[in-house]
Amino acid sequence: MGWLGRRARKRLLFLGLAWLTVVGIIASPVALGNASTLPQPNQPQDSYLAQSLDPVSRLSQGKIDYDRGRFADAVLAWQAAEQVYQQAGDRINQAISLNYLSLAYQHLGQWEQAKESIEESLTILPTPTDPALLAQVLNTKGSLQLAIGQSEAALQTWKAAETAYSQADDAIGVLGCQINQAQALQSLGMFRRSQQVLERVQQALTLQPDSLIKATGLRSLGMVWQAIGELDEAENVLKQSLAIAQTLNSPANISAAFLNLGNTARVLGDRDAAINYYHKAAKTATNPLNQLEAQLNQFKLLIRQQQFNQAQALFTPIQHNLSQLSSSRYAIYAQVNWAESLIELLDNSAGYSPESITSEDIAQLLAKTITQAKALNDIRAESLALGTLGKLYKINQQWLESERLIQKALLFSQTINARDISYQWQWQLTQLYQQTGDLNAAITANQDAFELLQSIRGDLVAMNPDVQFSFQEQIEPIYRNLVRLLLERPSPDNLNRARNVIESLQLAELENYFRTSCLDAKSEQIDTVIEDSDTQTAVIYPIILPDRIAVILSLPGQPLETYSTALPQAEIEETVNQLRQSMNIAYSNRKRLTISQTIYNWLIRPVETQFNQQNIKTLVFVLDGVLRNVPMAALHDGQQYLIEKYSIALTPGLQLLEPRSLTQLQLRSLTGGLSEPRLGFSALPAVEDEIEQVSTNIPSNVLLNQAFTSTALENKINTVPVSVVHLATHGQFSSNLEDTFILTWDKRFNANTLSQLLKGKNQDNSPPIELLVLSACQTANGDQRAALGLAGLAVRSGTRSTIGTLWSVKDKSTAQAMIQLYNNLTQPDTNRAEALRQAQLFLLQQNQYQHPYYWAPFILVGNWL
């Protein structure tokens, strides 16, 4: 579990004249450059005031407390300094004190006090004022604005701060403000603009002469690249930072670079590399706190790898470093982090029981941290320690004491509006109530945890690498458990709530996949679309739970209903995976049809009579988990495939992007592809015929082979007004975002970059892209989350509909399907789902293409009208 929450993780990267906050499992502010670069207060002329209160010493002591994580003490010191400067009429130093106060208040979660302090600081600054001082104050204000959700205001404030840094001739300060602006742009969903800003910053930093400031700036940039999901760029600039630090022989910066490289490797899922980086970070660290951070990260990964002997070897070094820390928030976070890992070790280590630690030892450690947090008046830290101790009692089945501690932790987190930890305590209460049989209380607590996650989900996913790392272990179960609880009491209200939770889980998974917000464009409820213009569509929501596969069904004009099949989750997933494997031509037809009918019986058989009664023509699936990797079109009722009876579409949830019928539109295409072998991929000779036929059906701009470069594709998307983008080329969708790509002539073009390009296009005033077709791509075989890449591209790009393939099939049959698709799209009164269905039936009706291998992989995601 990461211990810096929503607002703490949004502490931006103060460069130049401000302090740099480094975010990890433990965070500690460090000075950028020498202390002399900070604005220094002028000594008051009144010698009595100087001797009696010494505000300069108070400011200095406050900074020491701040750096040590003693924020309440820093507040007291800076308040005293501010009062003296106010009495002395020293407005400049009073403004400096108030600026520092705002930083400390932000760490404590005291947002109103932080706002009042920074506004007063700006108000009392004389005009004109030192641009360096103005820049620092504006930087602090921007941090506050972003933390409280005012992203647009933060962007404008940082632009003003950049201007002030320019006037102060502080190039590094300018770059720091630009990094901050990029994060604000990310929060606003302006991903392309954010990326362009960061690329300019990276280029400017690269041109700077090597220095420790450059090493720190590159490291900060790498952390932002990591936060927004550009892990290749993150690794690149972090390695540059490391090389500079090694050249300059700066152990502190070397250690920090290794630590952040470890974090990047961890998010990439390369745990072995991450463990190695953390080991190096700990070995080169120059103080116990930084060494401890690396050791705790390393320890957590080792126990998750079940490398218990290696983890055991870290016990003594970690405990030694913990004993060296003075009382501070960082010491408390480290101790709670350590306790969390030990609880996980004791609870999930499959019989492994380290002799050097017991539940009583963990309880004593947490009791100590609670005492320290009380002494520091640090409510957030106290809440974390209390809740973790409550979790320990819950594991030991001491229910009453556990509930008391977790409720107290929850009260404290609610007092400071720390929703990022409140949801964790609501989840702990949910599990406790389930274990004690109080279903009503469990539903209430689980609903509260869910609603808190909804309110902060984008922040957690985009800014918290620990959530990215542990989404499936820590976040996803909250959603699934609430669905299970609601379905145990399937009232109409509970079914509506359960459906909303399923949709929210879909979106949360996509945001976790892309590590940023996916869906922020204008949307419309599917129910509204069905009632207004498509009364022959049913929406099917299957969800895989630990003990069954449950289905929620939405029919036009009818209340929601539910049905389920009781089976262990492992058996459900094994059957679904077998269906995917059975799509291979070499697989037995009899076995394939048996498996296909089994899943048909789960999802369709219980309600097929209702479909017939209501003349249902289209089935829209909101698929869950491994079900995303198999074609619903290939389900079989014993007589026919599902595609022979219904048009089929997929959607990640109830929301679509302004659904409109293609018959209302004038179609124009950007068509690109590769027919020749390239970069190790085989030739696709039928692509030329496919592209020619597409161009015959609708007016097209064509990029083929050598003309189909990444640059040409970007230029065409940016400049040519089209409603259809058709790409006939190799590609892959994987659970690893970095392995999700389409192939252009010159490189593998990252799907994340493609989605940002298309999203930027859809944000312009030009007509939106109605249809994206990826005719030769595939989802990675055996990868349970691979289809998220395709669904995520469909949603995040803002295109109305996306047609892709679950696996790559023979290019000749694909070309024929695509030609038929466009023939069908140009016919009157034909919607997208039916156009694709007829193209699939065209293949199915040909002897050489009757096997589902040829026609089943084509899927439509999004608007089916």
CSV table of N, CA, C and O in Angstrom, one decimal, residues 609-643:
chain,number,residue,atom,x,y,z
A,609,THR,N,-35.7,-16.9,-24.7
A,609,THR,CA,-37.2,-16.8,-25.0
A,609,THR,C,-37.6,-15.3,-25.0
A,609,THR,O,-38.4,-14.9,-25.8
A,610,GLN,N,-37.1,-14.6,-24.0
A,610,GLN,CA,-37.4,-13.1,-23.9
A,610,GLN,C,-36.9,-12.4,-25.1
A,610,GLN,O,-37.6,-11.5,-25.6
A,611,PHE,N,-35.8,-12.8,-25.6
A,611,PHE,CA,-35.2,-12.1,-26.8
A,611,PHE,C,-36.2,-12.3,-28.0
A,611,PHE,O,-36.5,-11.4,-28.8
A,612,ASN,N,-36.7,-13.5,-28.1
A,612,ASN,CA,-37.6,-13.8,-29.2
A,612,ASN,C,-38.9,-13.0,-29.0
A,612,ASN,O,-39.5,-12.5,-30.0
A,613,GLN,N,-39.4,-13.0,-27.8
A,613,GLN,CA,-40.7,-12.3,-27.6
A,613,GLN,C,-40.6,-10.8,-27.9
A,613,GLN,O,-41.6,-10.2,-28.3
A,614,GLN,N,-39.4,-10.2,-27.6
A,614,GLN,CA,-39.3,-8.8,-27.8
A,614,GLN,C,-38.6,-8.4,-29.1
A,614,GLN,O,-38.3,-7.3,-29.4
A,615,ASN,N,-38.5,-9.4,-30.0
A,615,ASN,CA,-37.9,-9.2,-31.3
A,615,ASN,C,-36.5,-8.5,-31.2
A,615,ASN,O,-36.2,-7.5,-31.9
A,616,ILE,N,-35.7,-9.0,-30.3
A,616,ILE,CA,-34.3,-8.4,-30.1
A,616,ILE,C,-33.5,-8.7,-31.4
A,616,ILE,O,-33.4,-9.9,-31.8
A,617,LYS,N,-32.8,-7.7,-31.9
A,617,LYS,CA,-32.0,-7.8,-33.1
A,617,LYS,C,-30.5,-7.7,-32.7
A,617,LYS,O,-29.6,-8.2,-33.5
A,618,THR,N,-30.2,-6.9,-31.7
A,618,THR,CA,-28.8,-6.6,-31.4
A,618,THR,C,-28.5,-6.9,-29.9
A,618,THR,O,-29.3,-6.6,-29.0
A,619,LEU,N,-27.4,-7.5,-29.7
A,619,LEU,CA,-26.9,-7.8,-28.3
A,619,LEU,C,-25.7,-7.0,-28.0
A,619,LEU,O,-24.7,-7.1,-28.8
A,620,VAL,N,-25.7,-6.2,-27.0
A,620,VAL,CA,-24.6,-5.4,-26.6
A,620,VAL,C,-24.0,-6.0,-25.3
A,620,VAL,O,-24.7,-6.1,-24.3
A,621,PHE,N,-22.8,-6.4,-25.3
A,621,PHE,CA,-22.1,-7.0,-24.2
A,621,PHE,C,-21.2,-6.0,-23.5
A,621,PHE,O,-20.4,-5.3,-24.1
A,622,VAL,N,-21.3,-6.0,-22.2
A,622,VAL,CA,-20.3,-5.3,-21.3
A,622,VAL,C,-19.5,-6.5,-20.6
A,622,VAL,O,-19.9,-7.0,-19.6
A,623,LEU,N,-18.4,-6.9,-21.3
A,623,LEU,CA,-17.7,-8.1,-20.9
A,623,LEU,C,-16.7,-7.8,-19.7
A,623,LEU,O,-16.2,-6.8,-19.6
A,624,ASP,N,-16.5,-8.9,-19.0
A,624,ASP,CA,-15.7,-8.8,-17.8
A,624,ASP,C,-14.5,-9.8,-17.9
A,624,ASP,O,-14.7,-10.9,-18.4
A,625,GLY,N,-13.3,-9.4,-17.4
A,625,GLY,CA,-12.2,-10.3,-17.3
A,625,GLY,C,-11.9,-11.0,-18.6
A,625,GLY,O,-11.8,-10.5,-19.7
A,626,VAL,N,-11.7,-12.3,-18.4
A,626,VAL,CA,-11.2,-13.2,-19.6
A,626,VAL,C,-12.3,-13.3,-20.6
A,626,VAL,O,-11.9,-13.6,-21.8
A,627,LEU,N,-13.5,-12.9,-20.3
A,627,LEU,CA,-14.5,-13.0,-21.4
A,627,LEU,C,-14.2,-12.0,-22.5
A,627,LEU,O,-14.7,-12.2,-23.6
A,628,ARG,N,-13.5,-11.0,-22.2
A,628,ARG,CA,-13.1,-10.0,-23.3
A,628,ARG,C,-12.3,-10.6,-24.4
A,628,ARG,O,-12.2,-10.1,-25.5
A,629,ASN,N,-11.6,-11.7,-24.1
A,629,ASN,CA,-10.7,-12.3,-25.0
A,629,ASN,C,-11.3,-13.3,-26.0
A,629,ASN,O,-10.6,-13.9,-26.8
A,630,VAL,N,-12.6,-13.6,-25.8
A,630,VAL,CA,-13.3,-14.6,-26.7
A,630,VAL,C,-14.4,-13.9,-27.4
A,630,VAL,O,-15.0,-12.9,-27.0
A,631,PRO,N,-14.7,-14.4,-28.6
A,631,PRO,CA,-15.7,-13.8,-29.5
A,631,PRO,C,-17.1,-14.3,-29.1
A,631,PRO,O,-17.4,-15.5,-29.2
A,632,MET,N,-18.0,-13.3,-28.7
A,632,MET,CA,-19.4,-13.7,-28.4
A,632,MET,C,-20.1,-14.2,-29.7
A,632,MET,O,-21.0,-15.0,-29.6
A,633,ALA,N,-19.6,-13.8,-30.8
A,633,ALA,CA,-20.2,-14.2,-32.1
A,633,ALA,C,-20.1,-15.7,-32.3
A,633,ALA,O,-21.0,-16.3,-33.0
A,634,ALA,N,-19.1,-16.4,-31.7
A,634,ALA,CA,-18.9,-17.8,-31.9
A,634,ALA,C,-19.6,-18.7,-30.9
A,634,ALA,O,-19.5,-19.9,-30.9
A,635,LEU,N,-20.4,-18.1,-29.9
A,635,LEU,CA,-21.2,-18.9,-29.0
A,635,LEU,C,-22.2,-19.7,-29.9
A,635,LEU,O,-22.8,-19.2,-30.9
A,636,HIS,N,-22.6,-20.9,-29.4
A,636,HIS,CA,-23.4,-21.8,-30.2
A,636,HIS,C,-24.5,-22.3,-29.4
A,636,HIS,O,-24.3,-22.7,-28.2
A,637,ASP,N,-25.7,-22.4,-29.9
A,637,ASP,CA,-26.9,-22.9,-29.2
A,637,ASP,C,-27.2,-24.3,-29.5
A,637,ASP,O,-28.2,-24.9,-29.0
A,638,GLY,N,-26.3,-25.0,-30.3
A,638,GLY,CA,-26.6,-26.4,-30.7
A,638,GLY,C,-27.0,-26.5,-32.1
A,638,GLY,O,-26.9,-27.5,-32.8
A,639,GLN,N,-27.6,-25.3,-32.6
A,639,GLN,CA,-28.0,-25.3,-34.0
A,639,GLN,C,-27.3,-24.2,-34.8
A,639,GLN,O,-27.0,-24.4,-36.0
A,640,GLN,N,-27.1,-23.0,-34.2
A,640,GLN,CA,-26.6,-21.9,-34.9
A,640,GLN,C,-25.6,-21.1,-34.0
A,640,GLN,O,-25.6,-21.2,-32.7
A,641,TYR,N,-24.7,-20.4,-34.7
A,641,TYR,CA,-23.9,-19.4,-34.0
A,641,TYR,C,-24.7,-18.2,-33.6
A,641,TYR,O,-25.7,-17.9,-34.2
A,642,LEU,N,-24.2,-17.5,-32.5
A,642,LEU,CA,-24.9,-16.4,-32.1
A,642,LEU,C,-25.0,-15.3,-33.2
A,642,LEU,O,-26.0,-14.6,-33.3
A,643,ILE,N,-23.9,-15.2,-34.0
A,643,ILE,CA,-23.9,-14.1,-35.0
A,643,ILE,C,-24.9,-14.4,-36.1
A,643,ILE,O,-25.4,-13.5,-36.8
